[in-house]
Tab-separated table of C-alpha atoms in Angstrom:
chain	number	residue	atom	x	y	z
A	1059	MET	CA	-79.771	-190.151	-13.618
A	1060	LYS	CA	-80.738	-186.611	-12.648
A	1061	TRP	CA	-79.076	-184.486	-10.001
A	1062	THR	CA	-81.356	-183.776	-7.073
A	1063	CYS	CA	-81.595	-180.171	-5.956
A	1064	VAL	CA	-83.277	-177.826	-3.518
A	1065	ILE	CA	-84.083	-174.146	-4.038
A	1066	VAL	CA	-83.776	-171.756	-1.100
A	1067	GLU	CA	-85.299	-168.464	-2.232
A	1068	ASP	CA	-87.773	-166.135	-0.533
A	1069	LEU	CA	-89.066	-164.511	-3.744
A	1070	GLN	CA	-91.643	-166.739	-5.394
A	1071	VAL	CA	-91.073	-165.320	-8.879
A	1072	ALA	CA	-87.339	-166.064	-8.617
A	1073	ALA	CA	-88.012	-169.568	-7.326
A	1074	ASP	CA	-90.489	-170.249	-10.127
A	1075	TYR	CA	-87.909	-169.141	-12.692
A	1076	LEU	CA	-85.315	-171.488	-11.206
A	1077	VAL	CA	-87.772	-174.375	-11.302
A	1078	LYS	CA	-88.412	-173.693	-15.001
A	1079	CYS	CA	-84.657	-173.589	-15.686
A	1080	CYS	CA	-84.180	-176.887	-13.882
A	1081	GLU	CA	-87.003	-178.539	-15.780
A	1082	LYS	CA	-85.770	-177.186	-19.101
A	1083	SER	CA	-82.276	-178.550	-18.503
A	1084	ALA	CA	-83.629	-182.098	-17.958
A	1085	LEU	CA	-80.641	-182.635	-15.661
A	1086	LEU	CA	-82.137	-181.620	-12.337
A	1087	GLN	CA	-84.921	-182.937	-10.145
A	1088	VAL	CA	-86.239	-180.276	-7.755
A	1089	LYS	CA	-86.910	-181.920	-4.395
A	1090	GLY	CA	-88.168	-178.822	-2.638
A	1091	HIS	CA	-88.414	-175.033	-2.383
A	1092	PHE	CA	-87.916	-173.216	0.899
A	1093	THR	CA	-88.318	-169.529	1.638
A	1094	ASN	CA	-86.075	-169.322	4.699
A	1095	VAL	CA	-83.000	-170.924	6.212
A	1096	GLU	CA	-84.791	-172.616	9.112
A	1097	GLN	CA	-87.121	-174.587	6.841
A	1098	ALA	CA	-84.301	-175.475	4.474
A	1099	LEU	CA	-82.039	-176.743	7.261
A	1100	GLU	CA	-84.787	-178.913	8.693
A	1101	TYR	CA	-85.084	-180.646	5.332
A	1102	LEU	CA	-81.418	-180.712	4.304
A	1103	ASN	CA	-80.118	-182.186	7.538
A	1104	LYS	CA	-82.451	-185.131	7.070
A	1105	ASN	CA	-82.295	-185.489	3.281
A	1106	SER	CA	-79.311	-185.549	0.972
A	1107	VAL	CA	-79.333	-183.533	-2.263
A	1108	ASP	CA	-76.689	-183.000	-4.925
A	1109	VAL	CA	-77.165	-179.307	-5.684
A	1110	LEU	CA	-78.312	-176.348	-3.617
A	1111	PHE	CA	-79.573	-173.180	-5.319
A	1112	LEU	CA	-79.180	-170.642	-2.556
A	1113	ASP	CA	-80.257	-167.032	-2.209
A	1114	VAL	CA	-78.215	-164.901	0.198
A	1115	GLU	CA	-80.616	-162.305	1.587
A	1116	MET	CA	-83.776	-163.743	3.095
A	1117	PRO	CA	-85.926	-162.940	6.131
A	1118	GLY	CA	-83.974	-163.943	9.228
A	1119	ALA	CA	-80.781	-165.893	8.614
A	1120	THR	CA	-78.781	-165.529	5.392
A	1121	GLY	CA	-77.735	-168.132	2.882
A	1122	PHE	CA	-74.227	-168.074	4.346
A	1123	ASP	CA	-75.709	-168.836	7.764
A	1124	LEU	CA	-77.255	-171.928	6.223
A	1125	LEU	CA	-73.883	-173.078	4.866
A	1126	ASP	CA	-72.354	-172.587	8.305
A	1127	GLN	CA	-74.940	-174.888	9.869
A	1128	LEU	CA	-75.325	-177.509	7.157
A	1129	ALA	CA	-74.198	-180.971	8.218
A	1130	TYR	CA	-72.820	-181.836	4.754
A	1131	TYR	CA	-71.806	-179.951	1.621
A	1132	PRO	CA	-73.650	-180.378	-1.672
A	1133	LYS	CA	-72.640	-178.366	-4.707
A	1134	VAL	CA	-73.806	-174.797	-4.083
A	1135	ILE	CA	-74.896	-172.271	-6.704
A	1136	LEU	CA	-75.573	-168.878	-5.179
A	1137	THR	CA	-78.365	-166.749	-6.660
A	1138	THR	CA	-78.358	-163.101	-5.596
A	1139	SER	CA	-78.854	-159.627	-7.015
A	1140	LYS	CA	-75.780	-158.178	-5.271
A	1141	SER	CA	-72.281	-158.550	-6.672
A	1142	GLU	CA	-70.631	-157.749	-3.344
A	1143	TYR	CA	-71.341	-161.297	-2.160
A	1144	ALA	CA	-68.939	-162.691	-4.750
A	1145	TYR	CA	-66.016	-162.615	-2.305
A	1146	ASN	CA	-68.012	-164.509	0.328
A	1147	ALA	CA	-68.982	-167.003	-2.358
A	1148	PHE	CA	-65.300	-167.593	-3.060
A	1149	GLU	CA	-64.606	-168.135	0.651
A	1150	TYR	CA	-67.342	-170.777	0.810
A	1151	ASN	CA	-66.010	-172.436	-2.342
A	1152	VAL	CA	-69.372	-172.393	-4.097
A	1153	THR	CA	-69.657	-173.871	-7.571
A	1154	ASP	CA	-70.974	-170.700	-9.206
A	1155	PHE	CA	-72.436	-167.281	-8.512
A	1156	LEU	CA	-75.559	-166.329	-10.479
A	1157	LYS	CA	-76.322	-162.631	-10.335
A	1158	LYS	CA	-80.053	-162.009	-10.671
A	1159	PRO	CA	-81.596	-161.568	-13.123
A	1160	PHE	CA	-79.763	-164.219	-15.145
A	1161	THR	CA	-80.510	-165.859	-18.477
A	1162	TYR	CA	-81.092	-169.535	-19.126
A	1163	GLN	CA	-77.771	-169.590	-21.005
A	1164	ARG	CA	-75.998	-168.321	-17.884
A	1165	PHE	CA	-77.833	-170.993	-15.867
A	1166	GLN	CA	-76.498	-173.634	-18.252
A	1167	GLU	CA	-72.980	-172.334	-17.751
A	1168	ALA	CA	-73.390	-172.854	-14.016
A	1169	LEU	CA	-74.545	-176.429	-14.616
A	1170	ASN	CA	-71.459	-177.058	-16.739
A	1171	LYS	CA	-69.354	-176.390	-13.654
A	1172	LEU	CA	-70.936	-179.363	-11.942
A	1173	THR	CA	-68.157	-181.467	-13.350
A	1174	THR	CA	-69.170	-184.909	-12.053
A	1175	PRO	CA	-71.202	-186.837	-14.644
A	1176	ALA	CA	-74.894	-187.140	-13.883
A	1177	GLY	CA	-74.650	-190.901	-14.038
A	1178	ASP	CA	-72.589	-191.027	-10.853
A	1179	ASN	CA	-74.257	-191.899	-7.586
A	1180	ASN	CA	-73.415	-188.506	-6.158
A	1181	ILE	CA	-72.065	-185.188	-7.302
A	1182	SER	CA	-70.075	-184.920	-4.107
A	1183	SER	CA	-66.872	-186.883	-4.509
A	1184	THR	CA	-66.781	-190.100	-2.510
A	1185	ALA	CA	-63.311	-191.096	-3.711
A	1186	THR	CA	-61.325	-188.881	-1.360
A	1187	ASP	CA	-59.302	-190.194	1.570
A	1188	HIS	CA	-60.946	-187.921	4.128
A	1189	ILE	CA	-64.148	-186.152	5.106
A	1190	PHE	CA	-65.032	-182.994	7.018
A	1191	ILE	CA	-67.705	-183.049	9.700
A	1192	LYS	CA	-69.282	-180.145	11.551
A	1193	CYS	CA	-68.624	-180.591	15.254
A	1194	ASP	CA	-68.558	-178.105	18.150
A	1195	GLY	CA	-69.016	-175.154	15.817
A	1196	LYS	CA	-66.111	-176.007	13.516
A	1197	LEU	CA	-65.287	-178.250	10.572
A	1198	VAL	CA	-63.145	-181.198	11.643
A	1199	ARG	CA	-61.159	-183.252	9.156
A	1200	LEU	CA	-61.260	-187.019	9.651
A	1201	ASN	CA	-59.093	-189.309	7.557
A	1202	ASN	CA	-61.014	-192.348	6.348
A	1203	ASP	CA	-58.364	-194.661	7.751
A	1204	ASP	CA	-58.846	-193.207	11.242
A	1205	ILE	CA	-62.599	-193.887	11.327
A	1206	LEU	CA	-63.548	-197.239	12.824
A	1207	PHE	CA	-67.310	-196.953	12.460
A	1208	ILE	CA	-70.237	-194.529	12.450
A	1209	GLU	CA	-73.184	-195.078	14.777
A	1210	SER	CA	-76.681	-193.584	14.602
A	1211	MET	CA	-77.934	-191.597	17.590
A	1212	GLY	CA	-81.368	-190.523	16.352
A	1213	ASP	CA	-80.953	-187.174	14.607
A	1214	TYR	CA	-77.222	-187.336	15.320
A	1215	VAL	CA	-74.395	-189.705	14.460
A	1216	LYS	CA	-71.223	-190.659	16.302
A	1217	PHE	CA	-67.929	-191.028	14.433
A	1218	VAL	CA	-65.673	-193.386	16.360
A	1219	THR	CA	-61.901	-193.228	15.720
A	1220	PHE	CA	-59.001	-194.959	17.443
A	1221	ASP	CA	-58.783	-192.390	20.215
A	1222	LYS	CA	-61.802	-190.095	20.016
A	1223	LYS	CA	-65.535	-189.848	19.354
A	1224	TYR	CA	-67.237	-187.045	17.401
A	1225	ILE	CA	-70.979	-186.346	17.494
A	1226	THR	CA	-72.590	-184.339	14.719
A	1227	HIS	CA	-76.088	-183.617	13.398
A	1228	ASN	CA	-76.592	-186.055	10.536
A	1229	THR	CA	-78.194	-189.381	9.626
A	1230	ILE	CA	-76.911	-192.781	8.584
A	1231	LYS	CA	-79.100	-192.587	5.478
A	1232	ASN	CA	-77.432	-189.377	4.357
A	1233	LEU	CA	-73.914	-190.545	5.193
A	1234	GLU	CA	-74.382	-193.813	3.345
A	1235	GLU	CA	-74.554	-191.777	0.139
A	1236	LYS	CA	-71.691	-189.440	1.011
A	1237	VAL	CA	-68.838	-191.538	2.400
A	1238	ASN	CA	-66.241	-193.355	0.311
A	1239	ARG	CA	-67.933	-196.608	-0.642
A	1240	GLN	CA	-64.630	-198.338	-1.254
A	1241	THR	CA	-63.844	-197.915	2.444
A	1242	PHE	CA	-67.215	-197.872	4.201
A	1243	ILE	CA	-70.243	-200.139	4.128
A	1244	LYS	CA	-73.587	-200.058	5.883
A	1245	VAL	CA	-74.021	-203.195	8.007
A	1246	HIS	CA	-77.128	-202.255	9.973
A	1247	ARG	CA	-79.700	-199.472	9.929
A	1248	SER	CA	-77.730	-197.849	12.743
A	1249	TYR	CA	-74.144	-198.562	11.655
A	1250	ILE	CA	-71.684	-197.829	8.876
A	1251	ILE	CA	-68.295	-199.461	9.361
A	1252	ASN	CA	-64.806	-199.166	7.887
A	1253	ILE	CA	-64.489	-202.476	6.031
A	1254	ASN	CA	-60.719	-202.467	6.629
A	1255	LYS	CA	-61.072	-202.360	10.420
A	1256	ILE	CA	-62.992	-205.585	11.013
A	1257	ASP	CA	-61.169	-207.860	13.455
A	1258	ASP	CA	-63.574	-210.791	13.282
A	1259	ILE	CA	-67.172	-211.791	12.570
A	1260	ARG	CA	-69.239	-214.116	14.742
A	1261	GLU	CA	-72.702	-215.094	13.577
A	1262	ASN	CA	-74.580	-211.781	13.194
A	1263	ASP	CA	-72.036	-209.517	14.883
A	1264	LEU	CA	-68.687	-208.104	13.885
A	1265	PHE	CA	-65.967	-206.750	16.125
A	1266	ILE	CA	-63.780	-203.682	15.645
A	1267	LYS	CA	-61.218	-202.881	18.328
A	1268	GLY	CA	-63.383	-204.409	21.043
A	1269	ASN	CA	-66.617	-202.834	19.785
A	1270	GLU	CA	-69.422	-205.303	19.025
A	1271	ILE	CA	-71.510	-204.189	16.055
A	1272	PRO	CA	-74.664	-205.971	14.821
A	1273	VAL	CA	-74.929	-207.060	11.209
A	1274	SER	CA	-78.475	-207.245	9.918
A	1275	LYS	CA	-79.634	-210.119	7.717
A	1276	ALA	CA	-80.339	-207.637	4.936
A	1277	HIS	CA	-76.696	-206.498	4.849
A	1278	LYS	CA	-74.769	-209.627	5.809
A	1279	ALA	CA	-74.369	-210.955	2.249
A	1280	ASP	CA	-72.980	-207.621	1.067
A	1281	VAL	CA	-70.501	-207.554	3.947
A	1282	LEU	CA	-69.250	-211.073	3.222
A	1283	LYS	CA	-68.791	-210.225	-0.452
A	1284	ARG	CA	-66.443	-207.403	0.537
A	1285	LEU	CA	-64.202	-209.661	2.626
A	1286	ASN	CA	-61.169	-211.439	1.244
A	1287	ILE	CA	-62.331	-214.925	2.229
A	1288	ILE	CA	-60.018	-217.720	1.092
């Protein structure tokens, strides 16, 4: 299984070179090329990718501005001609920093730092006990055990915990691929629930702390399989 990736680069020649490197590696599937942050964000906040090849200096907003606004965090490989951005790259915890022009061998070295095997469902780890969501201009840590369920609100989603609700720009489709699948399961096109928080199930609805959540016919069998029914 190939890693999916997006290239954000305003110089066509640089983007074309990256596409060739990706194709040559046979490990990456390029899902799109965008020449500015606005276009890239529009796509990335609706579609999940594994790897982001990101230029820093582009017309308008910078690559770092994109990372500040992104609703989730794929593996990021910065591509820039200026070494002075290396410190910023460290602050954003990017996977690698490719200084242009770079060789295909150097590109391969960057791929080697994507340590999760390509056969996994996602490069981003889904085995952790917490997630970070972007809310009110900051990254908020939510422990998996504190999340009761996640509800779709169009282009936004609502994370419901025991005592608070958080709204962030994201989609159920994207989150389904990013959350810990041992803890969470999609039960409806508009809901992902914490499987450990179910109080009871009645016909085609389940209840979590007084919240009634629909279970679609397409997902009901999967939900029942996850329950310890004796």
